[in-house]
């Protein structure tokens, strides 16, 4: 323990600060080198953190970002100050040492660990240098037992807009993340949040294509395990009950757990399917177009619950040339697109159309509709009714 403290103190002393001296610089420097009055970080890494330490951690985190209109943006100067002053190093030592333990709910450690991970998430936001430093500790972070969801969100932040680091992820670590998400959730539902990190790992930047090598590997992991891990969700009975489950407003733990499992899995499968035809074809077997439309047009289901299914519809059906030949899909799309002619902006579109950009809308309008099945379905429709509503 003495050696760890000595290394951190020396690291803080030898850090080269180039900031203009002010109260923040002075305060961070003292805290990072354990020369502040309370020695709060020293107390923390000794496992003796208390309520005052928790308040300090909250203050560190709040200092890392600022609110700019509706966005939370990183404060690069403060991030680097916390990084070079020794605060970052101290908190990394703390989380790696204590997050692998399980603590009684009445102790301070769970709150302290969650707050420390939140700080690490905020200090690495938009900062590739800090992300790289955290990246090398991923194998240890994946042994987490306390602060599980916080670690998952930290890893998602590390991967965000950092394709280079994502490409460096080993298959062993990826498989470990998937195992945590797919099997450990039965013991602790927080492990489902690792699906968030995996989704970002496959597509770290929305402006760039997904990382196909990761998609292929991860989707194969899913195929090898879904019968054991997700048969309750992906069975015909589970899919049929999805609407009722998503409409459920109960705050019972088992209901929230079942909803989160379905939502995380749906978004994960959609991410696997982006530009990956094999995954698209397999995912069509899990959620039919009929079930998707039932969910995303149901006004009794919250919009944030509908979004993963909109994403799934987009990646598995709308961006799938094979499925765009589906008569039911063609007719449904042409009907709802016809309702947009008076809408000039995407903000006025129904949620289930937000996945269609203007170019796609034009493509849909040009889809052939002389299919006999479509003509037969048209005869059964009532004039002026959006097709998707008849599936409710």
Short mmCIF file of C-alpha atoms in Angstrom, two decimals:
data_model
loop_
_atom_site.label_atom_id
_atom_site.label_comp_id
_atom_site.label_asym_id
_atom_site.label_seq_id
_atom_site.Cartn_x
_atom_site.Cartn_y
_atom_site.Cartn_z
CA UNK A 1 0.00 0.00 0.00
CA UNK A 2 2.87 2.34 0.90
CA UNK A 3 4.47 1.73 -2.51
CA UNK A 4 1.24 2.63 -4.33
CA UNK A 5 0.91 5.88 -2.38
CA UNK A 6 4.57 6.71 -2.99
CA UNK A 7 4.21 6.20 -6.77
CA UNK A 8 1.13 8.40 -6.94
CA UNK A 9 2.74 11.18 -4.89
CA UNK A 10 5.89 11.13 -6.99
CA UNK A 11 3.82 11.10 -10.18
CA UNK A 12 1.92 14.15 -8.99
CA UNK A 13 5.12 16.00 -8.01
CA UNK A 14 6.77 15.31 -11.36
CA UNK A 15 3.77 16.28 -13.49
CA UNK A 16 4.39 19.33 -15.61
CA UNK A 17 1.63 21.90 -15.19
CA UNK A 18 1.36 24.67 -17.75
CA UNK A 19 -1.76 26.31 -16.35
CA UNK A 20 -2.05 29.83 -15.07
CA UNK A 21 -2.01 29.72 -11.28
CA UNK A 22 -5.47 30.17 -9.76
CA UNK A 23 -7.53 28.69 -6.94
CA UNK A 24 -8.61 25.69 -9.05
CA UNK A 25 -5.04 24.84 -10.01
CA UNK A 26 -3.88 25.17 -6.41
CA UNK A 27 -6.74 23.07 -5.08
CA UNK A 28 -6.34 20.29 -7.65
CA UNK A 29 -2.57 20.19 -7.14
CA UNK A 30 -2.90 19.85 -3.38
CA UNK A 31 -5.55 17.16 -3.63
CA UNK A 32 -3.63 15.21 -6.26
CA UNK A 33 -0.44 15.18 -4.17
CA UNK A 34 -2.31 14.41 -0.92
CA UNK A 35 -1.23 17.68 0.67
CA UNK A 36 -4.75 19.06 1.19
CA UNK A 37 -6.04 19.38 4.74
CA UNK A 38 -8.34 16.36 4.60
CA UNK A 39 -6.16 14.20 2.34
CA UNK A 40 -9.44 13.00 0.82
CA UNK A 41 -7.89 10.97 -2.01
CA UNK A 42 -5.42 9.28 0.30
CA UNK A 43 -8.30 8.33 2.58
CA UNK A 44 -10.21 7.04 -0.45
CA UNK A 45 -7.52 4.70 -1.77
CA UNK A 46 -7.07 3.35 1.75
CA UNK A 47 -10.70 2.25 1.64
CA UNK A 48 -11.78 4.73 4.30
CA UNK A 49 -13.85 7.12 2.20
CA UNK A 50 -16.86 8.77 3.81
CA UNK A 51 -19.66 11.21 2.98
CA UNK A 52 -17.17 14.09 2.69
CA UNK A 53 -15.14 12.05 0.20
CA UNK A 54 -18.31 11.39 -1.80
CA UNK A 55 -19.01 15.12 -1.99
CA UNK A 56 -15.44 15.72 -3.18
CA UNK A 57 -15.91 13.16 -5.95
CA UNK A 58 -19.13 14.85 -7.05
CA UNK A 59 -17.27 18.15 -7.17
CA UNK A 60 -14.47 16.64 -9.29
CA UNK A 61 -16.98 15.29 -11.79
CA UNK A 62 -18.96 18.52 -12.07
CA UNK A 63 -15.74 20.42 -12.73
CA UNK A 64 -14.93 18.26 -15.79
CA UNK A 65 -17.84 19.48 -17.93
CA UNK A 66 -20.02 22.50 -18.51
CA UNK A 67 -23.46 23.03 -19.97
CA UNK A 68 -23.55 24.76 -23.35
CA UNK A 69 -27.16 25.39 -24.32
CA UNK A 70 -28.65 21.87 -24.21
CA UNK A 71 -25.31 20.06 -24.50
CA UNK A 72 -22.82 18.90 -21.88
CA UNK A 73 -19.33 19.70 -23.20
CA UNK A 74 -15.95 18.78 -21.69
CA UNK A 75 -13.71 21.42 -20.14
CA UNK A 76 -10.40 20.37 -21.64
CA UNK A 77 -8.27 22.59 -19.41
CA UNK A 78 -9.80 21.19 -16.22
CA UNK A 79 -9.60 17.64 -17.57
CA UNK A 80 -5.87 17.98 -18.15
CA UNK A 81 -5.40 19.64 -14.79
CA UNK A 82 -7.04 16.68 -13.04
CA UNK A 83 -5.00 14.31 -15.20
CA UNK A 84 -1.59 15.87 -14.53
CA UNK A 85 -2.15 16.76 -10.88
CA UNK A 86 -2.47 13.13 -9.80
CA UNK A 87 -6.23 13.05 -9.19
CA UNK A 88 -6.80 10.79 -12.18
CA UNK A 89 -4.05 8.37 -11.13
CA UNK A 90 -5.37 8.19 -7.58
CA UNK A 91 -8.90 7.39 -8.72
CA UNK A 92 -7.70 4.73 -11.16
CA UNK A 93 -5.78 3.06 -8.33
CA UNK A 94 -8.91 3.22 -6.17
CA UNK A 95 -11.39 1.73 -8.67
CA UNK A 96 -9.03 -1.03 -9.80
CA UNK A 97 -8.40 -2.01 -6.20
CA UNK A 98 -11.95 -1.94 -4.82
CA UNK A 99 -14.39 -2.53 -7.72
CA UNK A 100 -13.72 -6.28 -7.74
CA UNK A 101 -15.19 -6.65 -4.26
CA UNK A 102 -18.82 -7.00 -3.14
CA UNK A 103 -19.93 -4.70 -0.34
CA UNK A 104 -22.89 -4.48 1.98
CA UNK A 105 -25.50 -1.96 0.87
CA UNK A 106 -25.03 0.00 4.11
CA UNK A 107 -21.38 0.77 3.36
CA UNK A 108 -20.09 3.78 1.44
CA UNK A 109 -18.07 1.82 -1.11
CA UNK A 110 -20.83 1.28 -3.73
CA UNK A 111 -21.64 5.00 -3.83
CA UNK A 112 -17.97 5.98 -3.83
CA UNK A 113 -17.14 3.57 -6.65
CA UNK A 114 -20.07 4.72 -8.78
CA UNK A 115 -19.07 8.34 -8.28
CA UNK A 116 -15.40 7.60 -9.04
CA UNK A 117 -16.35 5.82 -12.28
CA UNK A 118 -18.59 8.75 -13.21
CA UNK A 119 -15.63 11.09 -12.73
CA UNK A 120 -13.47 8.89 -14.99
CA UNK A 121 -16.24 8.92 -17.60
CA UNK A 122 -16.34 12.72 -17.56
CA UNK A 123 -12.58 13.26 -17.53
CA UNK A 124 -12.15 11.11 -20.66
CA UNK A 125 -15.04 12.66 -22.60
CA UNK A 126 -13.57 13.93 -25.86
CA UNK A 127 -10.04 13.39 -24.53
CA UNK A 128 -8.09 10.72 -26.43
CA UNK A 129 -5.07 10.91 -24.12
CA UNK A 130 -7.12 10.01 -21.06
CA UNK A 131 -9.09 7.39 -22.99
CA UNK A 132 -5.87 5.66 -24.00
CA UNK A 133 -4.78 5.58 -20.37
CA UNK A 134 -8.04 3.95 -19.28
CA UNK A 135 -8.00 1.57 -22.26
CA UNK A 136 -4.95 -0.33 -21.00
CA UNK A 137 -6.84 -1.16 -17.80
CA UNK A 138 -9.88 -2.68 -19.53
CA UNK A 139 -8.98 -6.31 -18.62
CA UNK A 140 -8.99 -5.34 -14.93
CA UNK A 141 -12.14 -3.23 -15.28
CA UNK A 142 -13.98 -6.22 -16.74
CA UNK A 143 -13.57 -8.01 -13.40
CA UNK A 144 -15.96 -5.50 -11.84
CA UNK A 145 -18.39 -6.67 -9.14
CA UNK A 146 -19.45 -3.28 -7.72
CA UNK A 147 -20.30 -0.32 -9.92
CA UNK A 148 -21.14 -2.56 -12.86
CA UNK A 149 -23.33 -0.16 -14.84
CA UNK A 150 -20.87 2.67 -14.19
CA UNK A 151 -18.03 0.62 -15.70
CA UNK A 152 -20.16 -0.20 -18.75
CA UNK A 153 -20.88 3.49 -19.33
CA UNK A 154 -17.21 4.34 -18.78
CA UNK A 155 -16.16 1.86 -21.48
CA UNK A 156 -18.81 3.22 -23.84
CA UNK A 157 -17.29 6.68 -23.30
CA UNK A 158 -13.79 5.33 -23.98
CA UNK A 159 -14.95 3.80 -27.28
CA UNK A 160 -17.03 6.82 -28.34
CA UNK A 161 -15.53 8.48 -31.46
CA UNK A 162 -12.30 6.53 -30.99
CA UNK A 163 -12.14 4.02 -33.81
CA UNK A 164 -8.42 3.45 -33.32
CA UNK A 165 -8.90 2.16 -29.77
CA UNK A 166 -11.91 0.07 -30.80
CA UNK A 167 -9.83 -1.68 -33.45
CA UNK A 168 -7.24 -2.53 -30.80
CA UNK A 169 -9.75 -4.42 -28.63
CA UNK A 170 -8.79 -8.07 -28.38
CA UNK A 171 -11.28 -10.85 -29.04
CA UNK A 172 -10.72 -12.09 -25.49
CA UNK A 173 -11.81 -8.77 -23.98
CA UNK A 174 -14.73 -8.49 -26.40
CA UNK A 175 -15.89 -11.99 -25.49
CA UNK A 176 -15.55 -11.12 -21.81
CA UNK A 177 -17.76 -8.05 -22.28
CA UNK A 178 -20.34 -10.08 -24.17
CA UNK A 179 -20.32 -12.78 -21.49
CA UNK A 180 -20.92 -10.18 -18.79
CA UNK A 181 -23.85 -8.74 -20.74
CA UNK A 182 -25.42 -12.03 -21.78
CA UNK A 183 -25.02 -14.28 -18.75
CA UNK A 184 -24.24 -12.28 -15.61
CA UNK A 185 -27.42 -10.18 -15.88
CA UNK A 186 -29.38 -12.96 -14.19
CA UNK A 187 -27.44 -12.13 -11.00
CA UNK A 188 -27.30 -8.36 -11.47
CA UNK A 189 -29.35 -6.56 -14.12
CA UNK A 190 -26.70 -3.82 -14.32
CA UNK A 191 -24.62 -6.19 -16.45
CA UNK A 192 -27.11 -5.60 -19.29
CA UNK A 193 -25.55 -2.15 -19.66
CA UNK A 194 -22.49 -3.80 -21.18
CA UNK A 195 -24.62 -4.13 -24.32
CA UNK A 196 -24.36 -0.33 -24.54
CA UNK A 197 -20.56 -0.52 -24.53
CA UNK A 198 -20.60 -3.35 -27.09
CA UNK A 199 -22.89 -1.36 -29.38
CA UNK A 200 -20.55 1.65 -29.27
CA UNK A 201 -17.57 -0.66 -29.83
CA UNK A 202 -19.12 -1.85 -33.10
CA UNK A 203 -19.94 1.68 -34.24
CA UNK A 204 -17.87 4.27 -32.35
CA UNK A 205 -18.77 7.15 -34.66
CA UNK A 206 -22.19 7.68 -36.22
CA UNK A 207 -20.56 9.41 -39.19
CA UNK A 208 -18.46 6.34 -40.07
CA UNK A 209 -19.31 2.73 -41.02
CA UNK A 210 -19.48 0.08 -38.33
CA UNK A 211 -16.40 -2.04 -37.60
CA UNK A 212 -17.30 -5.18 -39.52
CA UNK A 213 -14.70 -7.44 -37.94
CA UNK A 214 -16.23 -6.76 -34.52
CA UNK A 215 -19.80 -7.12 -35.78
CA UNK A 216 -19.03 -10.52 -37.27
CA UNK A 217 -17.27 -11.80 -34.16
CA UNK A 218 -19.87 -10.46 -31.71
CA UNK A 219 -22.87 -11.68 -33.71
CA UNK A 220 -21.37 -15.17 -33.79
CA UNK A 221 -21.04 -15.01 -30.00
CA UNK A 222 -24.72 -14.16 -29.89
CA UNK A 223 -25.72 -17.04 -32.18
CA UNK A 224 -23.74 -19.45 -30.04
CA UNK A 225 -25.45 -18.35 -26.84
CA UNK A 226 -28.93 -16.97 -27.50
CA UNK A 227 -30.75 -20.27 -26.94
CA UNK A 228 -29.33 -20.42 -23.42
CA UNK A 229 -29.36 -16.72 -22.60
CA UNK A 230 -32.27 -15.13 -24.46
CA UNK A 231 -34.79 -17.84 -25.27
CA UNK A 232 -37.26 -16.15 -22.91
CA UNK A 233 -37.09 -12.94 -24.96
CA UNK A 234 -36.72 -14.33 -28.48
CA UNK A 235 -39.16 -17.22 -28.27
CA UNK A 236 -42.43 -16.87 -30.17
CA UNK A 237 -44.22 -16.42 -26.86
CA UNK A 238 -41.73 -13.77 -25.72
CA UNK A 239 -42.07 -11.79 -28.95
CA UNK A 240 -45.87 -12.02 -28.83
CA UNK A 241 -45.87 -10.65 -25.28
CA UNK A 242 -43.50 -7.77 -26.12
CA UNK A 243 -46.27 -5.19 -26.60
CA UNK A 244 -47.87 -5.97 -23.25
CA UNK A 245 -44.50 -5.96 -21.52
CA UNK A 246 -43.55 -2.55 -22.95
CA UNK A 247 -46.94 -1.10 -22.01
CA UNK A 248 -46.50 -2.26 -18.42
CA UNK A 249 -45.99 0.68 -16.03
CA UNK A 250 -45.29 -1.38 -12.92
CA UNK A 251 -42.16 -0.46 -10.97
CA UNK A 252 -41.59 -4.03 -9.84
CA UNK A 253 -37.97 -5.13 -10.23
CA UNK A 254 -38.87 -8.15 -12.37
CA UNK A 255 -40.86 -5.99 -14.82
CA UNK A 256 -38.12 -3.37 -15.15
CA UNK A 257 -35.55 -6.13 -15.60
CA UNK A 258 -37.58 -7.83 -18.36
CA UNK A 259 -38.13 -4.51 -20.15
CA UNK A 260 -34.44 -3.57 -19.98
CA UNK A 261 -33.41 -6.98 -21.24
CA UNK A 262 -35.70 -6.69 -24.27
CA UNK A 263 -34.67 -3.10 -25.05
CA UNK A 264 -30.92 -3.69 -24.71
CA UNK A 265 -31.08 -6.86 -26.80
CA UNK A 266 -33.11 -5.20 -29.57
CA UNK A 267 -30.70 -2.29 -29.90
CA UNK A 268 -27.74 -4.65 -29.80
CA UNK A 269 -29.15 -6.79 -32.65
CA UNK A 270 -29.86 -3.68 -34.72
CA UNK A 271 -26.24 -2.58 -34.29
CA UNK A 272 -25.01 -6.04 -35.32
CA UNK A 273 -27.12 -5.81 -38.49
CA UNK A 274 -25.81 -2.52 -39.83
CA UNK A 275 -24.30 -3.28 -43.28
CA UNK A 276 -24.05 -6.98 -42.35
CA UNK A 277 -26.43 -8.98 -44.54
CA UNK A 278 -26.05 -12.28 -42.69
CA UNK A 279 -27.08 -10.63 -39.41
CA UNK A 280 -30.00 -8.88 -41.12
CA UNK A 281 -31.30 -12.18 -42.45
CA UNK A 282 -31.01 -13.91 -39.08
CA UNK A 283 -32.61 -11.02 -37.20
CA UNK A 284 -35.67 -11.15 -39.46
CA UNK A 285 -36.36 -14.48 -37.79
CA UNK A 286 -36.62 -12.86 -34.36
CA UNK A 287 -38.87 -9.84 -34.93
CA UNK A 288 -41.33 -9.96 -37.80
CA UNK A 289 -42.43 -6.80 -39.56
CA UNK A 290 -45.88 -7.34 -38.07
CA UNK A 291 -44.53 -7.32 -34.50
CA UNK A 292 -42.32 -4.29 -35.11
CA UNK A 293 -45.16 -2.21 -36.52
CA UNK A 294 -47.35 -3.21 -33.60
CA UNK A 295 -44.75 -1.84 -31.19
CA UNK A 296 -43.67 1.34 -32.93
CA UNK A 297 -47.17 2.58 -33.71
CA UNK A 298 -48.67 1.84 -30.30
CA UNK A 299 -49.43 5.09 -28.48
CA UNK A 300 -49.48 3.31 -25.13
CA UNK A 301 -45.77 2.50 -25.39
CA UNK A 302 -43.33 5.23 -24.34
CA UNK A 303 -41.25 6.69 -27.16
CA UNK A 304 -37.98 5.86 -25.45
CA UNK A 305 -39.15 2.22 -25.43
CA UNK A 306 -40.03 2.40 -29.13
CA UNK A 307 -36.66 3.77 -30.27
CA UNK A 308 -34.71 0.47 -30.21
CA UNK A 309 -37.41 -1.09 -32.38
CA UNK A 310 -37.29 1.83 -34.81
CA UNK A 311 -33.52 1.28 -35.02
CA UNK A 312 -34.13 -2.44 -35.59
CA UNK A 313 -36.70 -1.71 -38.32
CA UNK A 314 -34.23 0.64 -40.00
CA UNK A 315 -31.23 -1.71 -40.00
CA UNK A 316 -32.94 -5.07 -40.51
CA UNK A 317 -35.77 -4.16 -42.89
CA UNK A 318 -35.46 -0.67 -44.39
CA UNK A 319 -31.75 -0.98 -45.19
CA UNK A 320 -32.18 -4.50 -46.52
CA UNK A 321 -32.68 -4.88 -50.27
CA UNK A 322 -34.12 -8.34 -49.82
CA UNK A 323 -36.74 -7.18 -47.35
CA UNK A 324 -37.63 -4.04 -49.33
CA UNK A 325 -39.22 -6.43 -51.82
CA UNK A 326 -41.60 -7.57 -49.09
CA UNK A 327 -45.11 -6.61 -50.24
CA UNK A 328 -46.31 -5.76 -46.77
CA UNK A 329 -43.34 -3.49 -46.12
CA UNK A 330 -43.65 -1.72 -49.47
CA UNK A 331 -47.31 -1.00 -48.99
CA UNK A 332 -46.92 0.11 -45.40
CA UNK A 333 -44.09 2.48 -46.26
CA UNK A 334 -45.87 3.98 -49.24
CA UNK A 335 -48.96 4.61 -47.15
CA UNK A 336 -47.15 6.38 -44.32
CA UNK A 337 -44.90 8.29 -46.71
CA UNK A 338 -47.98 9.68 -48.42
CA UNK A 339 -48.90 11.33 -45.12
CA UNK A 340 -45.69 13.37 -45.16
CA UNK A 341 -46.40 15.49 -48.22
CA UNK A 342 -47.60 18.40 -46.12
CA UNK A 343 -44.79 18.10 -43.58
CA UNK A 344 -41.73 20.18 -44.39
CA UNK A 345 -39.49 19.13 -41.51
CA UNK A 346 -38.51 15.82 -39.97
CA UNK A 347 -39.59 17.06 -36.52
CA UNK A 348 -43.21 16.59 -37.51
CA UNK A 349 -42.71 12.99 -38.63
CA UNK A 350 -44.05 10.14 -36.52
CA UNK A 351 -41.36 8.37 -34.50
CA UNK A 352 -41.45 5.31 -36.75
CA UNK A 353 -40.46 7.47 -39.75
CA UNK A 354 -37.54 9.30 -38.15
CA UNK A 355 -35.22 6.59 -39.46
CA UNK A 356 -36.03 7.58 -43.05
CA UNK A 357 -34.01 10.45 -44.49
CA UNK A 358 -35.26 12.50 -47.44
CA UNK A 359 -33.38 10.36 -49.97
CA UNK A 360 -34.90 7.19 -48.58
CA UNK A 361 -38.37 8.69 -48.66
CA UNK A 362 -37.97 9.37 -52.37
CA UNK A 363 -36.75 5.80 -52.90
CA UNK A 364 -39.79 4.46 -51.11
CA UNK A 365 -42.11 6.49 -53.32
CA UNK A 366 -40.54 4.83 -56.36
CA UNK A 367 -40.96 1.28 -55.08
CA UNK A 368 -43.19 -0.85 -57.36
CA UNK A 369 -46.69 -1.52 -56.12
CA UNK A 370 -48.19 -3.59 -58.91
CA UNK A 371 -47.73 -6.76 -56.90
CA UNK A 372 -50.93 -8.85 -56.74
CA UNK A 373 -50.65 -9.17 -52.97
CA UNK A 374 -50.49 -5.41 -52.60
CA UNK A 375 -53.49 -4.89 -54.83
CA UNK A 376 -55.45 -7.42 -52.80
CA UNK A 377 -54.47 -5.72 -49.55
CA UNK A 378 -55.49 -2.33 -50.92
CA UNK A 379 -59.01 -3.59 -51.52
CA UNK A 380 -59.28 -4.46 -47.85
CA UNK A 381 -58.15 -1.06 -46.64
CA UNK A 382 -60.37 1.80 -45.65
CA UNK A 383 -59.72 5.00 -47.53
CA UNK A 384 -57.34 7.44 -45.86
CA UNK A 385 -56.17 5.10 -43.12
CA UNK A 386 -52.46 4.59 -42.52
CA UNK A 387 -51.72 0.93 -43.12
CA UNK A 388 -49.54 0.54 -40.09
CA UNK A 389 -52.44 1.33 -37.79
CA UNK A 390 -54.39 -1.76 -38.82
CA UNK A 391 -51.84 -3.93 -37.05
CA UNK A 392 -52.65 -2.51 -33.61
#
